[in-house]
mmCIF file of C-alpha atoms and ligand atoms in Angstrom:
data_model
loop_
_atom_site.group_PDB
_atom_site.id
_atom_site.type_symbol
_atom_site.label_atom_id
_atom_site.label_comp_id
_atom_site.label_asym_id
_atom_site.label_seq_id
_atom_site.Cartn_x
_atom_site.Cartn_y
_atom_site.Cartn_z
ATOM 1 C CA MET L 1 23.634 -5.467 -3.269
ATOM 2 C CA LYS L 2 22.040 -1.901 -2.604
ATOM 3 C CA SER L 3 24.680 0.405 -1.286
ATOM 4 C CA ALA L 4 23.894 1.210 2.486
ATOM 5 C CA ASN L 5 23.754 5.117 2.015
ATOM 6 C CA LYS L 6 20.695 4.322 0.258
ATOM 7 C CA GLU L 7 19.141 3.479 4.030
ATOM 8 C CA VAL L 8 19.694 7.165 5.211
ATOM 9 C CA ASN L 9 16.520 9.001 4.812
ATOM 10 C CA GLN L 10 17.015 12.564 3.236
ATOM 11 C CA LEU L 11 14.346 13.798 5.223
ATOM 12 C CA ASP L 12 16.379 13.855 8.628
ATOM 13 C CA LYS L 13 19.333 12.044 7.762
ATOM 14 C CA LYS L 14 18.955 9.271 10.512
ATOM 15 C CA HIS L 15 19.330 5.908 9.728
ATOM 16 C CA PHE L 16 16.457 3.193 9.106
ATOM 17 C CA ALA L 17 16.491 1.612 12.490
ATOM 18 C CA THR L 18 16.285 4.733 14.366
ATOM 19 C CA ASN L 19 13.386 5.980 11.950
ATOM 20 C CA ALA L 20 11.718 2.577 12.745
ATOM 21 C CA VAL L 21 11.912 3.499 16.577
ATOM 22 C CA HIS L 22 11.590 7.432 16.621
ATOM 23 C CA ALA L 23 9.905 8.622 13.244
ATOM 24 C CA GLY L 24 6.216 10.008 14.298
ATOM 25 C CA GLU L 25 6.487 9.508 17.786
ATOM 26 C CA GLU L 26 7.338 11.778 21.019
ATOM 27 C CA LYS L 27 4.945 14.617 20.012
ATOM 28 C CA GLU L 28 3.867 17.431 22.347
ATOM 29 C CA PHE L 29 1.202 14.957 23.985
ATOM 30 C CA THR L 30 0.219 15.568 27.613
ATOM 31 C CA ASN L 31 2.500 14.058 30.321
ATOM 32 C CA ARG L 32 5.546 13.438 27.722
ATOM 33 C CA PRO L 33 4.915 9.818 26.979
ATOM 34 C CA LEU L 34 7.800 7.437 25.273
ATOM 35 C CA ASN L 35 5.260 5.877 22.873
ATOM 36 C CA THR L 36 2.566 7.314 21.119
ATOM 37 C CA PRO L 37 -0.652 6.869 23.099
ATOM 38 C CA ILE L 38 -3.894 4.970 21.591
ATOM 39 C CA TYR L 39 -6.223 7.720 20.903
ATOM 40 C CA LEU L 40 -9.327 5.513 21.001
ATOM 41 C CA THR L 41 -11.861 7.986 20.030
ATOM 42 C CA SER L 42 -14.090 8.473 16.764
ATOM 43 C CA THR L 43 -14.495 12.308 17.472
ATOM 44 C CA PHE L 44 -12.780 15.251 18.540
ATOM 45 C CA THR L 45 -14.083 18.353 20.430
ATOM 46 C CA PHE L 46 -13.355 22.074 19.163
ATOM 47 C CA PRO L 47 -13.420 24.655 22.030
ATOM 48 C CA ASP L 48 -15.429 27.153 19.582
ATOM 49 C CA LEU L 49 -17.296 27.266 15.918
ATOM 50 C CA ASP L 50 -14.499 29.962 14.845
ATOM 51 C CA THR L 51 -11.876 27.204 15.444
ATOM 52 C CA ALA L 52 -14.057 24.389 13.974
ATOM 53 C CA GLU L 53 -14.637 26.590 10.795
ATOM 54 C CA LYS L 54 -11.076 27.351 10.342
ATOM 55 C CA THR L 55 -10.401 23.750 10.628
ATOM 56 C CA PHE L 56 -13.061 22.498 7.929
ATOM 57 C CA ASP L 57 -11.192 25.066 5.652
ATOM 58 C CA PHE L 58 -8.029 23.515 6.092
ATOM 59 C CA GLU L 59 -6.524 26.737 7.802
ATOM 60 C CA ARG L 60 -5.843 24.661 10.911
ATOM 61 C CA SER L 61 -4.867 20.981 11.204
ATOM 62 C CA ASP L 62 -6.773 20.095 14.282
ATOM 63 C CA TYR L 63 -8.535 16.572 14.483
ATOM 64 C CA VAL L 64 -11.917 16.255 13.293
ATOM 65 C CA TYR L 65 -13.199 12.848 13.259
ATOM 66 C CA THR L 66 -11.037 9.160 12.797
ATOM 67 C CA ARG L 67 -12.191 8.430 9.503
ATOM 68 C CA GLY L 68 -10.035 11.277 8.164
ATOM 69 C CA ASN L 69 -7.519 11.914 11.004
ATOM 70 C CA ASN L 70 -6.546 10.587 14.415
ATOM 71 C CA PRO L 71 -3.085 11.163 16.415
ATOM 72 C CA THR L 72 -2.013 7.239 16.502
ATOM 73 C CA ILE L 73 -2.735 6.707 12.875
ATOM 74 C CA ARG L 74 -0.912 9.950 11.818
ATOM 75 C CA ALA L 75 2.117 8.840 13.923
ATOM 76 C CA LEU L 76 2.331 5.575 11.949
ATOM 77 C CA GLU L 77 1.658 7.437 8.707
ATOM 78 C CA GLU L 78 4.800 9.680 9.612
ATOM 79 C CA LYS L 79 7.103 6.705 10.402
ATOM 80 C CA MET L 80 5.971 5.107 7.443
ATOM 81 C CA THR L 81 6.737 8.050 5.345
ATOM 82 C CA ALA L 82 10.349 8.241 6.555
ATOM 83 C CA LEU L 83 11.088 4.325 6.467
ATOM 84 C CA GLU L 84 9.967 4.376 2.589
ATOM 85 C CA HIS L 85 11.585 7.928 1.637
ATOM 86 C CA GLY L 86 8.477 9.409 0.915
ATOM 87 C CA ASN L 87 6.845 12.797 1.568
ATOM 88 C CA ASP L 88 3.335 11.432 3.015
ATOM 89 C CA ALA L 89 1.180 8.400 3.405
ATOM 90 C CA VAL L 90 -1.998 7.467 4.214
ATOM 91 C CA ALA L 91 -3.103 4.182 6.401
ATOM 92 C CA PHE L 92 -5.929 1.739 5.918
ATOM 93 C CA ALA L 93 -8.172 -0.530 6.976
ATOM 94 C CA SER L 94 -6.291 -3.486 5.163
ATOM 95 C CA GLY L 95 -3.850 -3.999 2.141
ATOM 96 C CA MET L 96 -6.648 -4.526 -0.034
ATOM 97 C CA ALA L 97 -8.750 -1.370 0.993
ATOM 98 C CA ALA L 98 -5.417 0.080 0.244
ATOM 99 C CA ILE L 99 -5.218 -1.203 -3.206
ATOM 100 C CA SER L 100 -8.591 -0.606 -4.331
ATOM 101 C CA SER L 101 -8.789 3.077 -3.456
ATOM 102 C CA VAL L 102 -5.266 3.499 -4.986
ATOM 103 C CA LEU L 103 -6.474 1.962 -8.305
ATOM 104 C CA LEU L 104 -10.096 3.602 -8.079
ATOM 105 C CA SER L 105 -8.302 6.926 -7.434
ATOM 106 C CA LEU L 106 -5.538 6.861 -10.824
ATOM 107 C CA LEU L 107 -8.372 4.962 -13.150
ATOM 108 C CA GLU L 108 -11.732 5.912 -14.763
ATOM 109 C CA LYS L 109 -13.841 4.505 -17.535
ATOM 110 C CA GLY L 110 -11.576 4.377 -20.427
ATOM 111 C CA ASP L 111 -8.490 3.881 -18.979
ATOM 112 C CA ASN L 112 -5.796 1.201 -19.306
ATOM 113 C CA LEU L 113 -4.386 -0.680 -16.584
ATOM 114 C CA LEU L 114 -1.284 -2.997 -17.307
ATOM 115 C CA ALA L 115 -0.482 -5.550 -14.151
ATOM 116 C CA HIS L 116 2.268 -8.509 -13.800
ATOM 117 C CA GLN L 117 1.084 -11.735 -14.028
ATOM 118 C CA VAL L 118 1.525 -13.083 -10.758
ATOM 119 C CA LEU L 119 -0.202 -11.097 -7.984
ATOM 120 C CA TYR L 120 -1.665 -11.882 -4.634
ATOM 121 C CA GLY L 121 -5.233 -13.669 -5.059
ATOM 122 C CA SER L 122 -7.609 -10.692 -4.205
ATOM 123 C CA ALA L 123 -5.297 -8.064 -5.915
ATOM 124 C CA HIS L 124 -5.473 -10.353 -9.062
ATOM 125 C CA ASN L 125 -9.211 -10.583 -8.606
ATOM 126 C CA PHE L 126 -9.672 -6.700 -8.381
ATOM 127 C CA ILE L 127 -7.997 -5.840 -11.327
ATOM 128 C CA SER L 128 -9.148 -8.629 -13.408
ATOM 129 C CA GLU L 129 -13.120 -8.626 -12.117
ATOM 130 C CA ILE L 130 -14.094 -5.131 -10.487
ATOM 131 C CA LEU L 131 -12.082 -2.553 -12.666
ATOM 132 C CA PRO L 132 -13.306 -3.870 -16.082
ATOM 133 C CA ARG L 133 -16.895 -3.700 -14.847
ATOM 134 C CA ARG L 134 -16.197 -0.114 -14.038
ATOM 135 C CA GLY L 135 -15.171 0.124 -17.704
ATOM 136 C CA VAL L 136 -11.434 -0.244 -16.989
ATOM 137 C CA ALA L 137 -9.543 -2.465 -19.669
ATOM 138 C CA THR L 138 -6.818 -4.578 -17.785
ATOM 139 C CA GLU L 139 -4.179 -6.900 -19.023
ATOM 140 C CA PHE L 140 -1.675 -9.146 -17.239
ATOM 141 C CA ILE L 141 1.756 -9.595 -18.932
ATOM 142 C CA ASP L 142 5.001 -10.834 -17.573
ATOM 143 C CA LEU L 143 6.644 -7.375 -16.786
ATOM 144 C CA ARG L 144 10.105 -8.969 -17.162
ATOM 145 C CA ASP L 145 9.480 -9.675 -20.538
ATOM 146 C CA GLU L 146 10.990 -5.981 -21.978
ATOM 147 C CA LYS L 147 9.554 -6.480 -25.675
ATOM 148 C CA VAL L 148 6.157 -7.432 -24.659
ATOM 149 C CA PHE L 149 6.085 -4.665 -22.116
ATOM 150 C CA LEU L 150 7.364 -2.084 -24.589
ATOM 151 C CA GLN L 151 4.879 -2.983 -27.120
ATOM 152 C CA LYS L 152 2.090 -2.567 -24.538
ATOM 153 C CA ILE L 153 2.793 0.701 -23.602
ATOM 154 C CA LYS L 154 3.453 2.417 -26.641
ATOM 155 C CA ALA L 155 -0.052 1.023 -27.548
ATOM 156 C CA GLY L 156 -1.412 3.316 -24.286
ATOM 157 C CA VAL L 157 -1.478 2.674 -20.878
ATOM 158 C CA ASP L 158 -2.335 4.919 -17.725
ATOM 159 C CA VAL L 159 -1.478 2.597 -14.756
ATOM 160 C CA ILE L 160 1.091 -0.139 -14.239
ATOM 161 C CA TYR L 161 0.732 -2.154 -11.313
ATOM 162 C CA PHE L 162 3.499 -5.056 -9.831
ATOM 163 C CA GLU L 163 4.300 -6.635 -6.411
ATOM 164 C CA THR L 164 8.273 -7.162 -6.462
ATOM 165 C CA PRO L 165 9.135 -10.065 -5.018
ATOM 166 C CA ALA L 166 5.778 -11.043 -6.271
ATOM 167 C CA ASN L 167 3.489 -13.314 -4.331
ATOM 168 C CA PRO L 168 4.051 -16.220 -4.447
ATOM 169 C CA THR L 169 6.687 -17.105 -7.188
ATOM 170 C CA LEU L 170 8.933 -14.409 -6.255
ATOM 171 C CA ASP L 171 9.102 -12.884 -9.679
ATOM 172 C CA ILE L 172 11.539 -9.792 -9.334
ATOM 173 C CA ILE L 173 10.515 -6.813 -11.454
ATOM 174 C CA ASP L 174 13.040 -4.025 -12.102
ATOM 175 C CA LEU L 175 11.882 -1.006 -10.610
ATOM 176 C CA GLU L 176 14.106 1.595 -12.093
ATOM 177 C CA LYS L 177 13.732 0.090 -15.336
ATOM 178 C CA ILE L 178 9.522 -0.179 -15.265
ATOM 179 C CA ALA L 179 10.152 3.728 -13.799
ATOM 180 C CA LYS L 180 11.993 5.231 -16.333
ATOM 181 C CA TYR L 181 9.911 3.824 -19.451
ATOM 182 C CA ALA L 182 6.591 5.060 -17.296
ATOM 183 C CA ASP L 183 7.916 8.455 -16.802
ATOM 184 C CA SER L 184 8.619 9.083 -20.568
ATOM 185 C CA TYR L 185 4.825 7.925 -21.337
ATOM 186 C CA ASN L 186 3.496 9.761 -18.499
ATOM 187 C CA ILE L 187 2.114 6.605 -16.989
ATOM 188 C CA LYS L 188 2.199 6.185 -12.948
ATOM 189 C CA VAL L 189 3.500 3.034 -11.487
ATOM 190 C CA VAL L 190 2.279 1.496 -8.251
ATOM 191 C CA VAL L 191 4.501 -1.162 -6.497
ATOM 192 C CA ASP L 192 3.134 -3.406 -3.824
ATOM 193 C CA ASN L 193 6.262 -3.393 -1.500
ATOM 194 C CA THR L 194 4.763 -6.318 1.096
ATOM 195 C CA PHE L 195 7.327 -8.542 0.737
ATOM 196 C CA ALA L 196 10.198 -6.884 1.117
ATOM 197 C CA SER L 197 9.518 -4.009 3.383
ATOM 198 C CA PRO L 198 11.107 -0.928 3.469
ATOM 199 C CA TYR L 199 13.835 -2.349 5.008
ATOM 200 C CA TRP L 200 14.974 -4.335 1.890
ATOM 201 C CA GLN L 201 14.058 -2.125 -1.005
ATOM 202 C CA LYS L 202 12.579 1.303 -1.279
ATOM 203 C CA PRO L 203 10.589 1.463 -4.618
ATOM 204 C CA LEU L 204 10.367 5.510 -4.374
ATOM 205 C CA ASP L 205 14.048 5.889 -4.379
ATOM 206 C CA GLU L 206 13.935 4.224 -7.742
ATOM 207 C CA GLY L 207 11.494 6.750 -9.442
ATOM 208 C CA ILE L 208 8.135 4.655 -8.461
ATOM 209 C CA ASP L 209 5.155 6.866 -7.998
ATOM 210 C CA ILE L 210 2.972 5.176 -5.314
ATOM 211 C CA VAL L 211 4.192 2.467 -2.742
ATOM 212 C CA LEU L 212 1.912 0.762 -0.785
ATOM 213 C CA HIS L 213 1.855 -2.483 1.771
ATOM 214 C CA SER L 214 -0.522 -4.962 3.467
ATOM 215 C CA ALA L 215 0.564 -3.442 6.569
ATOM 216 C CA THR L 216 -1.067 -6.948 7.904
ATOM 217 C CA LYS L 217 2.154 -8.578 7.057
ATOM 218 C CA TYR L 218 5.887 -7.479 8.163
ATOM 219 C CA ILE L 219 4.807 -3.834 9.131
ATOM 220 C CA CYS L 220 2.780 -5.618 12.053
ATOM 221 C CA GLY L 221 4.904 -8.412 12.299
ATOM 222 C CA HIS L 222 2.875 -10.129 14.657
ATOM 223 C CA GLY L 223 0.314 -11.368 12.894
ATOM 224 C CA ASP L 224 -2.417 -9.755 15.546
ATOM 225 C CA ALA L 225 -3.864 -6.699 13.195
ATOM 226 C CA LEU L 226 -5.069 -6.004 9.888
ATOM 227 C CA GLY L 227 -4.112 -2.735 7.823
ATOM 228 C CA GLY L 228 -2.720 -1.127 4.739
ATOM 229 C CA ILE L 229 -0.522 1.902 4.108
ATOM 230 C CA VAL L 230 0.235 3.955 1.028
ATOM 231 C CA VAL L 231 3.360 6.320 0.608
ATOM 232 C CA SER L 232 4.301 8.409 -2.248
ATOM 233 C CA ASN L 233 6.381 11.636 -2.643
ATOM 234 C CA ASP L 234 3.466 13.459 -4.238
ATOM 235 C CA GLN L 235 2.068 15.188 -1.173
ATOM 236 C CA ASP L 236 -1.152 16.511 -3.050
ATOM 237 C CA TYR L 237 -2.098 12.864 -4.174
ATOM 238 C CA ILE L 238 -2.111 11.343 -0.908
ATOM 239 C CA GLN L 239 -4.233 14.064 0.749
ATOM 240 C CA LYS L 240 -6.593 13.672 -2.585
ATOM 241 C CA LEU L 241 -6.441 9.897 -1.281
ATOM 242 C CA LYS L 242 -7.035 10.485 2.167
ATOM 243 C CA PHE L 243 -9.628 12.658 2.106
ATOM 244 C CA GLY L 244 -11.081 11.449 -1.032
ATOM 245 C CA TYR L 245 -11.216 7.909 -1.101
ATOM 246 C CA MET L 246 -10.241 6.587 2.315
ATOM 247 C CA ALA L 247 -12.394 8.807 3.869
ATOM 248 C CA GLU L 248 -15.335 8.492 1.804
ATOM 249 C CA TYR L 249 -15.024 4.841 0.905
ATOM 250 C CA GLY L 250 -14.172 4.506 4.748
ATOM 251 C CA GLY L 251 -11.552 2.096 4.834
ATOM 252 C CA VAL L 252 -10.179 3.859 7.866
ATOM 253 C CA MET L 253 -7.282 1.940 10.188
ATOM 254 C CA SER L 254 -8.500 1.296 13.672
ATOM 255 C CA PRO L 255 -6.214 3.474 16.189
ATOM 256 C CA PHE L 256 -5.359 0.321 17.925
ATOM 257 C CA ASN L 257 -4.159 -1.409 15.055
ATOM 258 C CA ALA L 258 -2.149 1.693 14.325
ATOM 259 C CA TRP L 259 -0.487 1.636 17.547
ATOM 260 C CA LEU L 260 0.126 -2.111 17.114
ATOM 261 C CA MET L 261 1.603 -1.460 13.752
ATOM 262 C CA LEU L 262 3.852 1.381 15.419
ATOM 263 C CA ARG L 263 4.876 -1.089 18.034
ATOM 264 C CA GLY L 264 5.916 -3.659 15.298
ATOM 265 C CA LEU L 265 7.818 -1.305 13.019
ATOM 266 C CA LYS L 266 10.231 -0.353 16.119
ATOM 267 C CA THR L 267 11.762 -4.026 15.829
ATOM 268 C CA LEU L 268 11.226 -3.908 12.092
ATOM 269 C CA ALA L 269 14.886 -3.860 11.376
ATOM 270 C CA LEU L 270 15.688 -6.930 13.795
ATOM 271 C CA ARG L 271 12.916 -8.991 12.294
ATOM 272 C CA MET L 272 13.691 -8.854 8.881
ATOM 273 C CA ASP L 273 17.455 -9.639 9.684
ATOM 274 C CA ALA L 274 16.203 -12.561 11.375
ATOM 275 C CA HIS L 275 13.284 -13.360 8.530
ATOM 276 C CA ALA L 276 15.840 -13.436 5.952
ATOM 277 C CA LYS L 277 18.725 -15.419 7.859
ATOM 278 C CA ASN L 278 16.266 -18.181 8.552
ATOM 279 C CA ALA L 279 14.666 -18.193 4.576
ATOM 280 C CA SER L 280 17.946 -18.537 3.144
ATOM 281 C CA GLN L 281 18.840 -21.170 5.282
ATOM 282 C CA ILE L 282 15.420 -22.960 5.120
ATOM 283 C CA ALA L 283 16.161 -22.404 1.052
ATOM 284 C CA ASP L 284 19.686 -24.170 1.347
ATOM 285 C CA PHE L 285 18.122 -26.889 3.063
ATOM 286 C CA LEU L 286 15.349 -27.380 0.643
ATOM 287 C CA VAL L 287 17.831 -27.268 -2.636
ATOM 288 C CA SER L 288 19.506 -30.270 -0.912
ATOM 289 C CA HIS L 289 16.675 -32.290 -0.536
ATOM 290 C CA PRO L 290 15.864 -34.783 -2.679
ATOM 291 C CA LYS L 291 12.289 -34.409 -2.403
ATOM 292 C CA ILE L 292 12.153 -30.808 -3.543
ATOM 293 C CA GLU L 293 12.256 -30.440 -7.424
ATOM 294 C CA LYS L 294 12.798 -26.640 -7.479
ATOM 295 C CA VAL L 295 13.437 -23.782 -4.903
ATOM 296 C CA TYR L 296 12.560 -20.113 -5.342
ATOM 297 C CA TYR L 297 14.480 -17.777 -3.322
ATOM 298 C CA PRO L 298 15.846 -14.671 -4.745
ATOM 299 C CA GLY L 299 19.460 -14.675 -2.664
ATOM 300 C CA GLN L 300 20.044 -18.196 -4.110
ATOM 301 C CA LYS L 301 22.495 -17.907 -7.060
ATOM 302 C CA ASP L 302 20.469 -20.154 -9.516
ATOM 303 C CA PHE L 303 17.278 -18.062 -9.068
ATOM 304 C CA ALA L 304 16.244 -16.806 -12.119
ATOM 305 C CA ASP L 305 16.066 -13.327 -11.223
ATOM 306 C CA TYR L 306 19.151 -13.225 -8.587
ATOM 307 C CA GLN L 307 20.878 -10.482 -10.478
ATOM 308 C CA LEU L 308 18.112 -8.304 -10.580
ATOM 309 C CA ALA L 309 17.393 -9.144 -6.496
ATOM 310 C CA GLN L 310 21.070 -8.327 -5.799
ATOM 311 C CA LYS L 311 20.705 -4.854 -7.922
ATOM 312 C CA GLN L 312 17.700 -3.577 -6.170
ATOM 313 C CA MET L 313 17.418 -4.823 -2.727
ATOM 314 C CA SER L 314 19.338 -4.753 0.050
ATOM 315 C CA GLY L 315 18.564 -8.144 1.352
ATOM 316 C CA PHE L 316 16.348 -10.992 -0.126
ATOM 317 C CA GLY L 317 13.793 -11.334 2.242
ATOM 318 C CA GLY L 318 11.683 -13.740 4.428
ATOM 319 C CA ILE L 319 9.481 -15.804 1.922
ATOM 320 C CA VAL L 320 10.820 -19.336 0.185
ATOM 321 C CA SER L 321 8.887 -21.165 -2.091
ATOM 322 C CA PHE L 322 9.306 -24.771 -3.405
ATOM 323 C CA GLU L 323 8.379 -27.340 -5.628
ATOM 324 C CA PHE L 324 7.462 -30.622 -4.154
ATOM 325 C CA ALA L 325 8.310 -33.823 -5.852
ATOM 326 C CA GLY L 326 4.767 -35.603 -5.425
ATOM 327 C CA ASP L 327 1.117 -35.225 -6.265
ATOM 328 C CA LYS L 328 -1.654 -33.390 -3.836
ATOM 329 C CA GLU L 329 -2.122 -36.339 -1.795
ATOM 330 C CA ASP L 330 1.887 -36.357 -1.304
ATOM 331 C CA ILE L 331 1.703 -32.712 -0.111
ATOM 332 C CA GLU L 332 -1.418 -33.338 1.919
ATOM 333 C CA VAL L 333 0.712 -35.607 3.912
ATOM 334 C CA PHE L 334 3.720 -33.434 4.331
ATOM 335 C CA LEU L 335 1.550 -30.440 5.429
ATOM 336 C CA LYS L 336 -0.235 -32.689 8.135
ATOM 337 C CA LYS L 337 3.044 -34.044 9.691
ATOM 338 C CA LEU L 338 4.548 -30.577 10.446
ATOM 339 C CA LYS L 339 4.291 -29.553 14.047
ATOM 340 C CA LEU L 340 5.793 -26.514 14.578
ATOM 341 C CA ILE L 341 5.539 -24.868 11.190
ATOM 342 C CA LYS L 342 1.542 -23.749 10.754
ATOM 343 C CA LEU L 343 -0.584 -24.209 7.868
ATOM 344 C CA ALA L 344 -2.160 -20.688 7.156
ATOM 345 C CA VAL L 345 -2.544 -17.803 4.613
ATOM 346 C CA SER L 346 -0.336 -14.575 5.743
ATOM 347 C CA LEU L 347 3.240 -14.280 5.991
ATOM 348 C CA GLY L 348 5.508 -12.132 7.647
ATOM 349 C CA ASP L 349 4.683 -13.024 11.246
ATOM 350 C CA THR L 350 7.093 -13.859 14.188
ATOM 351 C CA GLU L 351 5.909 -17.989 13.439
ATOM 352 C CA THR L 352 6.810 -19.411 10.712
ATOM 353 C CA LEU L 353 3.718 -20.229 8.328
ATOM 354 C CA ILE L 354 3.385 -22.423 5.427
ATOM 355 C CA GLU L 355 0.562 -22.402 2.712
ATOM 356 C CA TYR L 356 -0.503 -24.322 -0.884
ATOM 357 C CA PRO L 357 -1.329 -21.378 -3.245
ATOM 358 C CA PHE L 358 -3.087 -23.563 -5.520
ATOM 359 C CA ALA L 359 -5.459 -24.722 -3.372
ATOM 360 C CA MET L 360 -5.480 -21.551 -0.570
ATOM 361 C CA THR L 361 -4.965 -18.284 -1.705
ATOM 362 C CA HIS L 362 -4.514 -18.499 -5.621
ATOM 363 C CA ARG L 363 -7.825 -20.931 -5.671
ATOM 364 C CA GLY L 364 -10.285 -18.786 -7.531
ATOM 365 C CA TYR L 365 -8.133 -18.744 -11.084
ATOM 366 C CA ALA L 366 -8.215 -21.645 -13.859
ATOM 367 C CA LYS L 367 -5.545 -24.178 -12.889
ATOM 368 C CA ASP L 368 -4.101 -23.915 -16.857
ATOM 369 C CA TYR L 369 -3.381 -20.330 -16.152
ATOM 370 C CA LEU L 370 -1.984 -20.735 -12.693
ATOM 371 C CA GLU L 371 0.352 -23.471 -14.230
ATOM 372 C CA LYS L 372 1.001 -20.797 -17.020
ATOM 373 C CA ILE L 373 2.022 -17.977 -14.840
ATOM 374 C CA GLY L 374 4.497 -20.574 -12.812
ATOM 375 C CA ILE L 375 1.928 -21.058 -10.009
ATOM 376 C CA ASN L 376 2.176 -24.946 -10.531
ATOM 377 C CA ALA L 377 0.012 -27.702 -8.624
ATOM 378 C CA ASN L 378 3.090 -28.531 -6.253
ATOM 379 C CA LEU L 379 4.380 -24.965 -5.373
ATOM 380 C CA ILE L 380 4.256 -24.557 -1.609
ATOM 381 C CA ARG L 381 5.205 -20.950 0.039
ATOM 382 C CA ILE L 382 6.851 -20.872 3.275
ATOM 383 C CA SER L 383 7.056 -17.423 5.250
ATOM 384 C CA ALA L 384 10.304 -17.879 7.617
ATOM 385 C CA GLY L 385 9.527 -16.817 11.605
ATOM 386 C CA ILE L 386 11.884 -15.758 13.794
ATOM 387 C CA GLU L 387 12.281 -19.185 15.688
ATOM 388 C CA ASP L 388 15.363 -20.831 15.845
ATOM 389 C CA VAL L 389 16.034 -22.100 12.379
ATOM 390 C CA ARG L 390 17.611 -25.425 13.658
ATOM 391 C CA ASP L 391 13.967 -26.383 14.876
ATOM 392 C CA LEU L 392 12.146 -25.283 11.500
ATOM 393 C CA ILE L 393 14.764 -27.387 9.755
ATOM 394 C CA LYS L 394 14.169 -30.503 11.811
ATOM 395 C CA ASP L 395 10.243 -30.167 11.526
ATOM 396 C CA LEU L 396 10.852 -29.913 7.759
ATOM 397 C CA ASP L 397 13.041 -32.945 7.661
ATOM 398 C CA GLU L 398 10.986 -35.293 9.476
ATOM 399 C CA ALA L 399 7.672 -33.814 7.792
ATOM 400 C CA LEU L 400 9.633 -34.794 4.606
ATOM 401 C CA ALA L 401 10.889 -38.290 5.744
HETATM 402 C C1 PLP X 1 1.459 -9.005 -1.419
HETATM 403 C C2 PLP X 1 0.170 -8.887 -0.650
HETATM 404 N N1 PLP X 1 -0.578 -7.687 -1.021
HETATM 405 C C3 PLP X 1 -1.744 -7.471 -0.434
HETATM 406 C C4 PLP X 1 -2.160 -8.164 0.345
HETATM 407 C C5 PLP X 1 -3.693 -7.888 0.679
HETATM 408 O O1 PLP X 1 -3.728 -7.511 2.219
HETATM 409 P P1 PLP X 1 -4.615 -7.836 3.412
HETATM 410 O O2 PLP X 1 -4.897 -8.915 3.532
HETATM 411 O O3 PLP X 1 -4.047 -7.068 4.315
HETATM 412 O O4 PLP X 1 -5.996 -7.032 2.881
HETATM 413 C C6 PLP X 1 -1.801 -9.489 0.733
HETATM 414 C C7 PLP X 1 -2.194 -10.468 1.722
HETATM 415 O O5 PLP X 1 -2.292 -11.354 1.599
HETATM 416 C C8 PLP X 1 -0.425 -9.679 -0.050
HETATM 417 O O6 PLP X 1 0.142 -10.855 0.013
#
């Protein structure tokens, strides 16, 4: 497991849970508020034209317009910069706004993108459908297969994109190895760190160029706001992404959502520990249940990528997937019988959520393709919440009976 000193933020030497509470906050606001106020304003005023001109020339950093900068959004960007060990960050209206803007900012007509085959459904669609329409060649492979990976990057690749753990099969991709190869071929690497959150894994520390999140999930943590965030060590890139893509495409986060995320992040360390503890106990329960054929949890010793998860993560996260011994009708009955655990697509919330990727988040694909990449017709994904795990296991047990 990753050593604890990795959690120390090089920027100000504070530990993760301290940064989750304090980083980005406690600025020189009027009346010295403990928490960053919500700046619900679209625009900001200037005292005179000279100040306005200097601001537009970037000689001053005054706020101008919320689709560009806003103190509440900025506080979130600073907190996420500290938590991911980056140099700067930019917030977006959603995870997909972040993903689409990052990929469009890095790829031009004639470029090549290599992605891991298992990805969140809309990210997969963006890469397989939208980028090719803009002249970008895209290919999905199993990035864990080193031989195939090396063949592909030798043939010419501009960007590598993946999630680790991947949604929903929890494939673990070797951050350090991919970063090292990519560096020698001058390839940019983008990692979606939504499932692990910076609490369990910091891809920038492993040499990854750009890390992004669906902040809708663990960053927010309460299922009440959409958001996306991108963090990098390359401050010039973040400035380009912020003013050339976020502000121009217009996928800006609402200041109110930024405030919800700031509030959510204060308890990220506590929540992630609780999610992971529950997920691990749910995985143990499912492993021993006769109606379950296979369990996918990075913390299970017989999980295919267990050794790698152990090497690059400091904990195994809150998502468990499993294969049900039965057909779609049996799955329907099981899902209907659950009382506490809710059928829903999202994850990372305080409530435990369950979903059936084959018919829900990954429905748009050819069924044989899904089977080929391991998203089988009997695969179910659970996002463990922070309830008492005894109630969650009782709910599962009764629904499986
Ligand atoms: C791993 C992952 N990345 C990105 C997204 C997209 O995020 P959003 O729904 O905030 O646009 C999701 C959504 O479920 C996801 O699971």
